[in-house]
Structures are given as structure tokens and as C-alpha cells.
Short mmCIF file of C-alpha atoms in Angstrom, two decimals:
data_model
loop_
_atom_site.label_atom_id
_atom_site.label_comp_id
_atom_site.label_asym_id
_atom_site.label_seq_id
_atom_site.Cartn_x
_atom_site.Cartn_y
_atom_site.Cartn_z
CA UNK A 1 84.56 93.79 91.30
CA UNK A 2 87.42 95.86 89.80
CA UNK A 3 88.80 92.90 88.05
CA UNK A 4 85.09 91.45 86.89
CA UNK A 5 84.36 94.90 85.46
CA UNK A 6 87.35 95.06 83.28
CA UNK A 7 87.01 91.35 82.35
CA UNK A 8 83.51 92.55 80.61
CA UNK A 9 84.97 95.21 79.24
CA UNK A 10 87.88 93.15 77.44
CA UNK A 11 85.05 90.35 76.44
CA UNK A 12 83.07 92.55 74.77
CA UNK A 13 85.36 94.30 72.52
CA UNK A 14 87.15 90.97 71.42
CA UNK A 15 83.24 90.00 70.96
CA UNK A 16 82.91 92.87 68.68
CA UNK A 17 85.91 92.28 66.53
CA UNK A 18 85.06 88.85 66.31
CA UNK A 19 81.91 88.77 65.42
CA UNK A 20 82.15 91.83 63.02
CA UNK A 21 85.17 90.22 61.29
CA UNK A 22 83.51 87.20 60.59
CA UNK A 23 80.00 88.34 59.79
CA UNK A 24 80.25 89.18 55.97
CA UNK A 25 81.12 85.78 55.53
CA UNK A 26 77.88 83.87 56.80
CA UNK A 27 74.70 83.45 55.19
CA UNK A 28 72.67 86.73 54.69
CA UNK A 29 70.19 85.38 57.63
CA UNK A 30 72.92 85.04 60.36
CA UNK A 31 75.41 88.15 58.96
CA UNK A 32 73.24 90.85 59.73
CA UNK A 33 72.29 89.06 63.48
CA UNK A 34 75.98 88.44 63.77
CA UNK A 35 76.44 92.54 62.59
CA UNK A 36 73.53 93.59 65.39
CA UNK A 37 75.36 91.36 67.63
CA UNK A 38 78.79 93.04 67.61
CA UNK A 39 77.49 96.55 67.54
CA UNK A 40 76.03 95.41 70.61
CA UNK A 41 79.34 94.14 71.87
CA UNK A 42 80.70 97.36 71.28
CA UNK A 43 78.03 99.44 73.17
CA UNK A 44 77.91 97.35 76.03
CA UNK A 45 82.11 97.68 76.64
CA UNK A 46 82.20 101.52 75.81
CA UNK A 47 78.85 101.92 78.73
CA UNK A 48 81.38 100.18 81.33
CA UNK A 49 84.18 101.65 80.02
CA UNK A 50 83.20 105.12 80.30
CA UNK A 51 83.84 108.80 79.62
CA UNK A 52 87.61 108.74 78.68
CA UNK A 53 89.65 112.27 80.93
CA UNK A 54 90.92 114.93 78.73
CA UNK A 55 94.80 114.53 79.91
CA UNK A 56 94.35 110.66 77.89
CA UNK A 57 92.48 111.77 75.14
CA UNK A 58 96.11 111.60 72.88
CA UNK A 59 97.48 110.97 69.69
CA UNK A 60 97.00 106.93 70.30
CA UNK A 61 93.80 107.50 71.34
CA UNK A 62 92.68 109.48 68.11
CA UNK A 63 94.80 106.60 66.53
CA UNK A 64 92.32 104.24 67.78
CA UNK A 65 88.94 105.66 66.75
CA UNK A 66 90.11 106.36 63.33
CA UNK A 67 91.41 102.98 63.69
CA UNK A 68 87.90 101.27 64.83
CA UNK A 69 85.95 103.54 62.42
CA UNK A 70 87.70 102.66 59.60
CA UNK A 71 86.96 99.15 60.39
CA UNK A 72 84.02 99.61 60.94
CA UNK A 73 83.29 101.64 58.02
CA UNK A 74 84.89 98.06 55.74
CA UNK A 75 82.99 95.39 57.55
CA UNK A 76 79.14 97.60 56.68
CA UNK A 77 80.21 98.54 53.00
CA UNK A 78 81.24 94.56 52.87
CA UNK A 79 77.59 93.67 53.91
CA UNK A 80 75.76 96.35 52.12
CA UNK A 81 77.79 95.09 49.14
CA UNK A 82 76.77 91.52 49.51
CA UNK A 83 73.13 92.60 50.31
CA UNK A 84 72.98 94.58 47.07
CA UNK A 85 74.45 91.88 45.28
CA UNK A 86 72.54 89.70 46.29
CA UNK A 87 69.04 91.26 45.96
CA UNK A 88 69.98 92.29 42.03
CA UNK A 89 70.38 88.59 41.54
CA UNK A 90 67.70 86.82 42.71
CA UNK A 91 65.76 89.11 45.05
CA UNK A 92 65.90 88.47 48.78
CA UNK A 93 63.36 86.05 50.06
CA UNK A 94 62.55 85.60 53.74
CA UNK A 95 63.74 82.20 54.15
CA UNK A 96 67.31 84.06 52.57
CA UNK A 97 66.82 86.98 55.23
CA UNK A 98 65.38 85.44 57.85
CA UNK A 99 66.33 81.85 57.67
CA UNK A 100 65.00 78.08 57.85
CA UNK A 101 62.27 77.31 60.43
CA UNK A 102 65.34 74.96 62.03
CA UNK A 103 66.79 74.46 65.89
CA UNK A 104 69.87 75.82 64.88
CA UNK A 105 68.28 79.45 63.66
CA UNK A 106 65.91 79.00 67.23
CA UNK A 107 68.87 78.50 69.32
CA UNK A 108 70.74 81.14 67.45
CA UNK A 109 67.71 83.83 68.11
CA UNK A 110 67.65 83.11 71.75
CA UNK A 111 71.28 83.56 72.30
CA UNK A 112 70.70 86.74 70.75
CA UNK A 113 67.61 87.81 72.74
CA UNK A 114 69.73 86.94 75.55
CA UNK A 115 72.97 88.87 74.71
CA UNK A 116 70.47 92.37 74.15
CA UNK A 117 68.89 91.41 76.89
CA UNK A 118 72.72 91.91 78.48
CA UNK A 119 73.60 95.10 77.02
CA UNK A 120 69.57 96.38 77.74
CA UNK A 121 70.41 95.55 81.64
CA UNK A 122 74.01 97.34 81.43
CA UNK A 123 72.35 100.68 80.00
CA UNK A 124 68.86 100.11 82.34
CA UNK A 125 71.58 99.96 85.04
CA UNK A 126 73.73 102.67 84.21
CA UNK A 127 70.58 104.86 83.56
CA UNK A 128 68.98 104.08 87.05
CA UNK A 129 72.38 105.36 88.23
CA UNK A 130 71.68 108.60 86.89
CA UNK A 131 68.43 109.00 87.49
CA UNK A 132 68.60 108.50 90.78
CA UNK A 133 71.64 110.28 91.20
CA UNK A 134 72.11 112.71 94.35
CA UNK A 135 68.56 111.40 95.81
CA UNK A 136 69.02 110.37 98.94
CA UNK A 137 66.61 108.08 99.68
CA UNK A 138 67.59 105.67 102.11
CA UNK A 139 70.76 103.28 102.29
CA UNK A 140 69.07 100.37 101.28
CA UNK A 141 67.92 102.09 97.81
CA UNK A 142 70.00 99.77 95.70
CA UNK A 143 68.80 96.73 97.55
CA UNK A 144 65.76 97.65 96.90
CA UNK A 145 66.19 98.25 93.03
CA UNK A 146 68.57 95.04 93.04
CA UNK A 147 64.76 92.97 94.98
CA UNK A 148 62.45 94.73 91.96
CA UNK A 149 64.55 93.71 88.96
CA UNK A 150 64.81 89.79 91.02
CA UNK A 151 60.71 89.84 90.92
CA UNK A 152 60.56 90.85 87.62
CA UNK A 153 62.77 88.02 86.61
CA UNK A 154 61.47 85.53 88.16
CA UNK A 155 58.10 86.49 86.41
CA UNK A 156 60.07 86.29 83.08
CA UNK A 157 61.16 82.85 84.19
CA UNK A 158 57.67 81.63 84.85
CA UNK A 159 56.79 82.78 81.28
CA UNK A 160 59.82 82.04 79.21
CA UNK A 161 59.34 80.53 76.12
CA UNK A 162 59.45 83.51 73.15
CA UNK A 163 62.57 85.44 72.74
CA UNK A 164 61.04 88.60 74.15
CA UNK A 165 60.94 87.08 77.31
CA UNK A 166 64.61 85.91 77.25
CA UNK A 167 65.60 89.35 76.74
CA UNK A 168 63.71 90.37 79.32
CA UNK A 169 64.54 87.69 81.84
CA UNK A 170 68.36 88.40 80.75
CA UNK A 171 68.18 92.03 81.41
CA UNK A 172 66.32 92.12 84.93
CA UNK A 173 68.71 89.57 86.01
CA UNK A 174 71.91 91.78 84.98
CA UNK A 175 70.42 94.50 86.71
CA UNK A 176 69.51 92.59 89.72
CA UNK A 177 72.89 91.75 89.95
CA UNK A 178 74.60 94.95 89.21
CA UNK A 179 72.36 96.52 91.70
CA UNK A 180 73.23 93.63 94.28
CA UNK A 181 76.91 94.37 93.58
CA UNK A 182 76.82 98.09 94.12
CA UNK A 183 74.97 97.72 97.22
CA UNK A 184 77.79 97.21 98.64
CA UNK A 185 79.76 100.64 97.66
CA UNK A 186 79.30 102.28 100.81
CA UNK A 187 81.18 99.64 102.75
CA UNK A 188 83.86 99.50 100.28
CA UNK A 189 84.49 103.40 100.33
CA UNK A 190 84.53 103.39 104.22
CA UNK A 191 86.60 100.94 104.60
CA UNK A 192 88.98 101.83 102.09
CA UNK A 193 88.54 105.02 103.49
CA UNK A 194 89.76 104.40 107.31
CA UNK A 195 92.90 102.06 105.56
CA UNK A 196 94.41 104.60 103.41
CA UNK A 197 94.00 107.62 106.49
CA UNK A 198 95.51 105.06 108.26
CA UNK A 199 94.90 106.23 112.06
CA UNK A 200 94.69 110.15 110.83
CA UNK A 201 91.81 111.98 111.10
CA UNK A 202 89.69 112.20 107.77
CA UNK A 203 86.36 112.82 105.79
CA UNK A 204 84.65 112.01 102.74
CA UNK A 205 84.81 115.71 100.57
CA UNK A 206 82.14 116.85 97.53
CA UNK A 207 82.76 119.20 94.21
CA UNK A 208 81.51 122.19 96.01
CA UNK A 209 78.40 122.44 94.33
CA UNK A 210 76.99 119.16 95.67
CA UNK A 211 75.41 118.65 99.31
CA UNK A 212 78.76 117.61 102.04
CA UNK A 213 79.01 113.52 103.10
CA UNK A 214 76.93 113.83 106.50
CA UNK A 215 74.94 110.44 105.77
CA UNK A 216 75.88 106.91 104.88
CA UNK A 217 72.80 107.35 102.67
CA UNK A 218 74.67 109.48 100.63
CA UNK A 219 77.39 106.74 99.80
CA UNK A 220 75.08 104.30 97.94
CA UNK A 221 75.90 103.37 93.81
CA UNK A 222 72.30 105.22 92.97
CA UNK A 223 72.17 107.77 95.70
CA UNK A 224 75.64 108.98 95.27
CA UNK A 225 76.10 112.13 92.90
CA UNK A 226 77.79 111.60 89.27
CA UNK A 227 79.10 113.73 87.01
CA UNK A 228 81.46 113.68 83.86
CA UNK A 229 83.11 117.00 84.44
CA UNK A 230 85.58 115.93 87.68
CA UNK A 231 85.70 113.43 90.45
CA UNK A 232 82.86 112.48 92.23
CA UNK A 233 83.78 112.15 95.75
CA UNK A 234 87.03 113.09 97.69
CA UNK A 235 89.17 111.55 100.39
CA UNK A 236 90.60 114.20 102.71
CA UNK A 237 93.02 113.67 105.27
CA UNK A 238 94.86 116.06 108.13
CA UNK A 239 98.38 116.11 108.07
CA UNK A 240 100.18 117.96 109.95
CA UNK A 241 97.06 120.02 111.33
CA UNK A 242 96.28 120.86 107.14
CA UNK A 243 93.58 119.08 105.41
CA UNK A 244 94.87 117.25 102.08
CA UNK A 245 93.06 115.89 99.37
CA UNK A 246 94.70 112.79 98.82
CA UNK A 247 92.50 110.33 97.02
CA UNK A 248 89.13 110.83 94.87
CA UNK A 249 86.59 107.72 94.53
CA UNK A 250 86.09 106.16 91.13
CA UNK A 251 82.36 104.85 90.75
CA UNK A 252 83.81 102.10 87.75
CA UNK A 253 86.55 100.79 89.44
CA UNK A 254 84.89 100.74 92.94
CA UNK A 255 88.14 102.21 94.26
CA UNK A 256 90.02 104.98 95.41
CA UNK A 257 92.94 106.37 93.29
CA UNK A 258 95.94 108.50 93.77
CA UNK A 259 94.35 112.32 93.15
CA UNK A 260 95.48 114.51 90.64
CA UNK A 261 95.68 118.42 91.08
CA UNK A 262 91.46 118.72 91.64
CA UNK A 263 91.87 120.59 94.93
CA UNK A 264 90.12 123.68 93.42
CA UNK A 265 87.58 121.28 92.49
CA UNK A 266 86.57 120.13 95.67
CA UNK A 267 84.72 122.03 98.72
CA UNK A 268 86.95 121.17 101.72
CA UNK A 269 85.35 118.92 104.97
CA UNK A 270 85.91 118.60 108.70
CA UNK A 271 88.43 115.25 109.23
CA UNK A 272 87.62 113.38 112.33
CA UNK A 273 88.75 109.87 113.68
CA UNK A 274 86.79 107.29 113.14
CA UNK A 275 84.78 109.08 110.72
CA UNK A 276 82.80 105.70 109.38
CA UNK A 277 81.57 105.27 112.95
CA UNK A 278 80.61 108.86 113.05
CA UNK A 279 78.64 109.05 110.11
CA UNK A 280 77.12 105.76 110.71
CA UNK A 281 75.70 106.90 113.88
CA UNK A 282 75.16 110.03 112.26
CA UNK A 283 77.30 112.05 114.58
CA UNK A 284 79.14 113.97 111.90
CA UNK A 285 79.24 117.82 112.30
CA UNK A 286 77.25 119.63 109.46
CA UNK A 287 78.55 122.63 107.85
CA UNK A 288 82.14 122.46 109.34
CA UNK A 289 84.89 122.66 106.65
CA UNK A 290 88.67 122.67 107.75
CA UNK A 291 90.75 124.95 105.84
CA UNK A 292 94.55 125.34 106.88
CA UNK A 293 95.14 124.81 110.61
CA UNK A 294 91.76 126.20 111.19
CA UNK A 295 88.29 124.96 110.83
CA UNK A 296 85.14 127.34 110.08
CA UNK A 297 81.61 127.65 109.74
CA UNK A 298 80.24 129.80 106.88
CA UNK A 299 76.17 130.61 106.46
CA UNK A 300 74.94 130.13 102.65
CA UNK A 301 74.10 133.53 102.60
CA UNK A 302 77.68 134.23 102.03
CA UNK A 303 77.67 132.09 99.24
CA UNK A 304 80.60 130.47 100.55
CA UNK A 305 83.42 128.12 98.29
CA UNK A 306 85.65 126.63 100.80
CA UNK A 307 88.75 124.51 99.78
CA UNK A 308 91.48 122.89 101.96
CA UNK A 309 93.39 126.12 101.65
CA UNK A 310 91.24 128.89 101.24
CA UNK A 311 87.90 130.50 101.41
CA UNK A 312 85.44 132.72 99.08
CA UNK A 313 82.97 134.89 100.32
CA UNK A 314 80.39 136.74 98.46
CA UNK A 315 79.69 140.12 100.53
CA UNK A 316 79.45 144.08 100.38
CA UNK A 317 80.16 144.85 103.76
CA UNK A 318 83.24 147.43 102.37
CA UNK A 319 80.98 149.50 100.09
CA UNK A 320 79.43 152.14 100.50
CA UNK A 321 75.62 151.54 99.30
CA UNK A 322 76.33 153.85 96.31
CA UNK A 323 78.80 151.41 94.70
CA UNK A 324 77.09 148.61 95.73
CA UNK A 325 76.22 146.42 92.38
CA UNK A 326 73.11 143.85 93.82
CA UNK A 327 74.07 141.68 90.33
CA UNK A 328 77.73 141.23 91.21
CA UNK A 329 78.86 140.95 94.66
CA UNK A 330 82.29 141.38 96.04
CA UNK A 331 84.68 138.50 96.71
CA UNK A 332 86.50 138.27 99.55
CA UNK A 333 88.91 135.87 100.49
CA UNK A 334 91.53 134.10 103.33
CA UNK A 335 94.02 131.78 102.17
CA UNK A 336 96.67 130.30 104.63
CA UNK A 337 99.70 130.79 102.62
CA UNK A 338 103.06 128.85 103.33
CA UNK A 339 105.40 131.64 102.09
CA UNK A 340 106.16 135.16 102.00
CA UNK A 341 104.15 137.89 100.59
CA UNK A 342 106.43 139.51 97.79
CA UNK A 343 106.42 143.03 97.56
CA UNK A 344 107.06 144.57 94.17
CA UNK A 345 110.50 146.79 94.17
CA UNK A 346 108.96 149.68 92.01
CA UNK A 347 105.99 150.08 94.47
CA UNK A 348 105.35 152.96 96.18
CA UNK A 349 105.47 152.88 99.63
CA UNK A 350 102.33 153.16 101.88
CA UNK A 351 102.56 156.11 104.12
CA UNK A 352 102.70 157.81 100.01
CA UNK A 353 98.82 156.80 99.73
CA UNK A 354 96.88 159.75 99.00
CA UNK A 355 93.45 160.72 99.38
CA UNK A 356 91.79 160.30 95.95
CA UNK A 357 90.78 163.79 96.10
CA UNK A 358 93.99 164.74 95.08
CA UNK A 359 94.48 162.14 92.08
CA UNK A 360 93.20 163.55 89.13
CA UNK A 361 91.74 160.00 88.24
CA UNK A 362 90.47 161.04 84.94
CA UNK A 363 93.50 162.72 83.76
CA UNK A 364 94.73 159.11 84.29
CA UNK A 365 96.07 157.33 80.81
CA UNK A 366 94.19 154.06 80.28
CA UNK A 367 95.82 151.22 81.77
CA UNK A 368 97.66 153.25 84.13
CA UNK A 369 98.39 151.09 87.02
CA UNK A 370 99.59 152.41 90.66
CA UNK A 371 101.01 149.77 93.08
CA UNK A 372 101.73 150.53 96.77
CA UNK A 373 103.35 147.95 99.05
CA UNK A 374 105.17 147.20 102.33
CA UNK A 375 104.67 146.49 106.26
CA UNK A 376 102.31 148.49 107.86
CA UNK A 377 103.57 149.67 111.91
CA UNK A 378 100.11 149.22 113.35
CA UNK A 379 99.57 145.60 112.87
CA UNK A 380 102.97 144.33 111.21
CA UNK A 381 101.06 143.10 107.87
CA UNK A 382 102.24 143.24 104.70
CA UNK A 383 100.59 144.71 102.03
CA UNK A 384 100.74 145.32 98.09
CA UNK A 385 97.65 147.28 97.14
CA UNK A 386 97.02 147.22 93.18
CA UNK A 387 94.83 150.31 91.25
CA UNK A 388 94.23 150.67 88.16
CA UNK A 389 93.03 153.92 87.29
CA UNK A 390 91.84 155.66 83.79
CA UNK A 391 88.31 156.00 82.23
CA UNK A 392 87.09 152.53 83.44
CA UNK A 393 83.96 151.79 84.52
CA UNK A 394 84.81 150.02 87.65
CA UNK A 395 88.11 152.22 89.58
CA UNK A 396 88.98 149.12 92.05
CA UNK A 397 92.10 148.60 93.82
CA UNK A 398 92.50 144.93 94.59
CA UNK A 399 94.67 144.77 98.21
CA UNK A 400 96.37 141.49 99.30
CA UNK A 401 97.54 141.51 102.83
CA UNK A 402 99.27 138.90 104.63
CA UNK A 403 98.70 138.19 108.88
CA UNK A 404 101.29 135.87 109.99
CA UNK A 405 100.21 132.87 107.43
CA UNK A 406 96.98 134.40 106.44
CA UNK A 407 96.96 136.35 103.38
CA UNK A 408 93.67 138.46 102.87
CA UNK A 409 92.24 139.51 99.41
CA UNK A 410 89.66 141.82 98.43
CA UNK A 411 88.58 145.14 96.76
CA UNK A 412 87.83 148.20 97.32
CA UNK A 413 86.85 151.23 95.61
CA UNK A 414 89.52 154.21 94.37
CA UNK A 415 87.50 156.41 96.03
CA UNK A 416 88.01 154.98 99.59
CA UNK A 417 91.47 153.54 98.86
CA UNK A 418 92.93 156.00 102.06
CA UNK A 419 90.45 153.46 104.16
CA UNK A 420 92.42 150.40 103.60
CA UNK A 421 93.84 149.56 106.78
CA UNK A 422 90.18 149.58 108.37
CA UNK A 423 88.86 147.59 105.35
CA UNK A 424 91.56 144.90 105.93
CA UNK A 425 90.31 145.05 109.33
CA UNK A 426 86.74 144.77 108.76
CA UNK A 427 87.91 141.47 106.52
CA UNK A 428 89.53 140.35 109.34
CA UNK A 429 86.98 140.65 112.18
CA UNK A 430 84.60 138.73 109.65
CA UNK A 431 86.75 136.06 108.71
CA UNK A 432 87.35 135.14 112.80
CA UNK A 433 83.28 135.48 113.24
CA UNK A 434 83.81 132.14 111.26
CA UNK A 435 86.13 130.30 113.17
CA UNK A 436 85.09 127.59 115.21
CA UNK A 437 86.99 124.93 117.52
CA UNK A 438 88.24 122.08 115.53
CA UNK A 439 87.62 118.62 116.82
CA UNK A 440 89.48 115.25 116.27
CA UNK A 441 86.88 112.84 118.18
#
């Protein structure tokens, strides 16, 4: 399909430069037909083609619009030149605009009903896509798309005769076969899938603000969620007891690719072996994300964003109810962290905390910062607290603390800065209520 897709794409833009080039120089009834023709061309390859990513968008690529615009631009002031001409001459009749009565100018309009019936069947298909996007309505929901648009053509065929009806009959039967074709994208992701994990336990991932891969439903070219701003599905993998994104599925080129740097792009998910068989039978664990060599379970009300290496948490519990801001939560976070926590050299040490009684915080210049750091005896973690103090209207001290490879982040008020050890605790304890036992099988 990868290779048919790009085939189409190529065919229609050497369609469009060839029949834009050589429009101007037909007679007025087939140059603007030939015109509507290319422009159709072009449509059709820039709907398969797609959005174009960012990192590509270059100095050739601005090259080539200016490049096809300009052209552009020459072939429709050729033709509007010629039409004006023409019409200040001897006046356009419709036999001049619309041409002889002939088989030649019949055969001509049918090819053309047939080649928008094309381009109406790419953009019915790619808007179906859309619309349907994210619902999950059953697996067979492209079949059953792909067995609608096969009716409606076959009524088209039993009434063809006009050009209408080409059209039509042309554009169902695209559809019906697009639909037919992507019918068949859930099998190709799982089995792509299980080839690149390649015996390793893995999972299908989402951007984190789209519903986790626990259905095969979920996999289908209509049902599954699209969007232009990243990837639309990830392949995760666990290596060495770590979950890594490694590949992201392209809808387009019905394949999965090499992934770039997205990992803050996409929610994290619980690799298993044989994970096709699992969610075919629909034995895939729901809300179970593996992050690091852990694996946890988070409830929504947390409003939780959980990567492959770390996890956000929307919650209060270190406030006191006077500080407590219903419109903007606190963050906490635990990210497993493969290096050392580095502990500024000019930072005070952290027995030199004081109570903030005895800090005159509002004799404080602005942008006066305090930093405290080291190990602390009780526990052995390492710590670099951060204030910054002066006439703001949020006094927070952000603290970072790092537990053997978990480094804890979070905020607390100046005011109960002296509680810090028993914050990081509390962070802690909630943290492990999340924990659950990971599973391979």
C-alpha cells in the first residue's frame, strides 16, 4: 500500500504539470477543462500527501511553493489573456466555450466526470477519516463504510449514462476501495508491531490526551484518532526493565517509522508479551502505565500525565487549606533518573534551614534567591531546595530530592519550608500508593 500511495501521489503532480503546461494551448472549450483538470491533479496529490512536519518545512521547501506558485500564477494570466483576447474579438459563443456536440468532446467530459469523481472519493475518504475519528465503533467500521460506498456504486452503475453519474460511480468506487484497503490497518500495525519488539514485551502507546490502546477496535483507519500536531500512535517496548518509545505509526504510509524525540508527547503503557493476542481477546490491563522499572496505577482525579520516565500529578495534599488555590493545583512529580543529583557549590547547607519566622521575607530584594542542598542523615536523600523570596505573590520553594534513582519534585510554601523532610515524605508515601506489580504475560 506504501508503494501504491506514493505512486498516486507522483501521478498526480506530473498530471498537474502536464496538463497545466499544455492547457493554454488548446481550444478555449478544452483549456479551461484541461485547467479544472490539473487543479484537480494537484488537490488530489497534496490530500495524500499530507501535512508536511515543521523540522522539513526548509529553504527547498519554500523554494518549491514559490516555485509552483509562480507557475501557477503564468499558466492562469496565459488563459485569462487568451480569454480576454478572445472575447474582444469576436465574443465568446458556446460552441467556442463549450464545444461541438461531437464524440470526441463526450468522451472528453466523461473522462473528466470520472477523474473529479477520483479526487471527490480521495477527499470523501479522507473526510470520513476524520469524522469518524476516535469513535470506536466496532472493528469492522471500515468494512462497513468500504460495503455502503460498493452499494452505492453499483446503483450508479445501473444508472450510468450522464456524466453526473460517472462522477458518482467513480467516487463511491475509490472510496469503497480505500475503505477496503484500510480495513486492514489493524493487522498491519499488530503485526508489524510483534516483528519490530521482536520477542520483548510491548504495547501500543497514545498522545496523553487520547483514550490508551485496550481494544483492537481502536486500531481501525476510521476509528483510530488523528491529529496534525504529533504522532498518532506509539510503539513502546521494555528494554532492560525501562519502557522505550521506539517507533510511532504513520496513518499514510501504513507503517511504522524510526521515532524522533516525541517521548514527552506520548502517555506511557504497560508492555506485555504477546500483546496482539492480549488485546484481541481483550485481556489487556486498563489503566496500567510502566514508567522506569516500575509500573503504576494513577486515578483521573489526579489528573495524571504519565510518560516512560516520569509522572505528573495534580494534588494539594502539602498545603495547608489557606494557600490552597482551587484554580491552580500543585504539581507533583517522580522521575527515575539515571544520574546523580548535582548539588550547587554556593548552597547552603540543610541543617542552616531556618524557620521562616526568622527571615524577614519582605525585607527580601526582588529576585533574591536562597538555595539549600546536600544529603540528609535520616533517609540518605539528596536534596537542593530552591526559594525565591521578595514581594511576590506566590513565596514557593521548589525542592528536588533524589531516593536511590527516584528523584522527587514539588513545592511548597516559604512559610512551611522547615517541613520539608515530612513533605518529601508525604510525596513519597503517595507515589508508592501507586505502584502496582508489573506483569510480562
Amino acid at each position: 500500500m506504501i508503494e501504491i500511495v506514493g505512486l498516486l501521489i507522483i501521478s498526480f503532480y506530473c498530471s498537474f504539470l502536464i496538463l497545466a503546461f499544455i492547457s493554454p494551448f488548446l481550444p478555449i472549450y478544452l483549456m479551461w477543462r484541461t485547467a479544472g483538470l490539473s487543479a484537480l491533479a494537484l488537490t488530489a496529490g497534496r490530500l495524500l500527501e499530507g501535512p508536511v512536519h515543521w523540522s522539513e518545512k526548509n529553504f527547498a521547501y519554500t523554494m518549491g511553493i514559490i516555485q509552483v506558485s509562480l507557475f501557477i500564477s503564468l499558466i492562469a494570466l496565459i488563459i485569462i489573456i487568451r480569454l480576454s483576447i478572445a472575447a474582444a474579438k469576436t465574443g465568446l459563443t458556446d460552441e467556442e466555450y463549450f464545444g461541438p456536440q461531437n464524440s470526441l468532446v463526450c468522451c472528453f467530459n466523461k473522462l473528466a466526470a470520472a477523474a473529479i469523481g477520483c479526487a471527490v472519493g480521495i477527499f470523501s475518504f479522507i473526510l470520513i477519516a476524520h469524522l469518524l475519528s476516535g469513535a470506536v465503533i466496532s472493528r469492522y467500521l471500515d468494512l462497513s463504510v468500504a460495503l455502503l460506498a460498493v452499494v452505492g456504486a453499483y446503483y450508479s452503475f445501473r444508472y450510468i449514462g450522464c456524466e453526473i453519474t460517472i462522477g458518482a460511480l467513480t467516487a463511491l468506487s475509490v472510496l469503497a476501495a480505500s475503505s477496503f484497503a484500510g480495513s486492514l490497518q489493524s493487522i498491519r500495525i499488530l503485526s508489524e508491531g510483534e516483528e519490530l519488539a521482536d520477542g520483548r514485551p510491548w504495547c501500543l502507546s497514545t498522545p496523553n490526551t487520547e483514550r490508551p490502546i485496550t481494544e483492537i477496535a481502536q486500531l481501525g483507519f476510521f476509528s483510530l484518532k488523528k491529529t496534525r500536531a504529533y504522532p498518532n500512535l506509539g510503539l513502546i517496548v521494555l528494554e532492560d526493565d525501562h519502557p522505550k518509545l521506539v517507533a510511532h505509526w504513520s496513518i499514510r504510509k501504513q507503517r511504522f517509522h524510526h521515532a524522533p524525540n516525541t517521548k514527552v508527547l506520548f502517555r506511557t503503557c504497560d508492555p506485555i508479551n504477546n500483546f496482539s493476542v492480549k488485546l484481541e481477546n481483550h485481556e489487556v490491563r486498563q489503566n496500567i502505565f510502566a514508567v522506569g522499572s516500575g509500573s503504576y496505577s494513577v486515578s483521573a482525579t489526579y489528573h495524571p500525565n504519565i510518560y516512560t520516565d516520569r509522572i505528573y500529578i495534580q494534588s494539594n495534599i502539602l498545603l495547608k487549606p489557606e494557600y490552597i488555590d482551587p484554580r491552580k493545583p500543585e504539581i507533583l512529580e517522580i522521575g527515575y533518573k539515571a544520574g546523580d543529583l548535582h548539588l550547587p557549590e554556593k548552597a547552603a547547607p540543610l541543617r542552616m534551614i531556618p524557620h521562616p519566622e526568622n527571615i524577614g521575607i519582605d525585607e527580601l530584594p526582588v529576585g533574591y534567591g536562597i538555595t539549600y542542598a546536600g544529603a540528609e542523615e535520616r533517609t540518605g536523600r539528596k536534596f537542593v531546595i530552591t526559594c525565591f523570596s521578595g514581594r511576590y505573590d506566590e513565596r514557593k520553594c521548589r525542592i528536588r530530592a533524589l531516593d536511590s534513582l527516584l528523584l522527587y519534585s514539588f513545592r511548597l510554601p516559604f512559610q512551611d519550608i522547615h517541613t520539608w523532610s515530612e513533605a518529601t515524605d508525604k510525596v513519597a508515601a503517595l507515589f508508592k500508593s501507586f505502584r502496582v506489580e508489573r506483569q510480562h504475560d
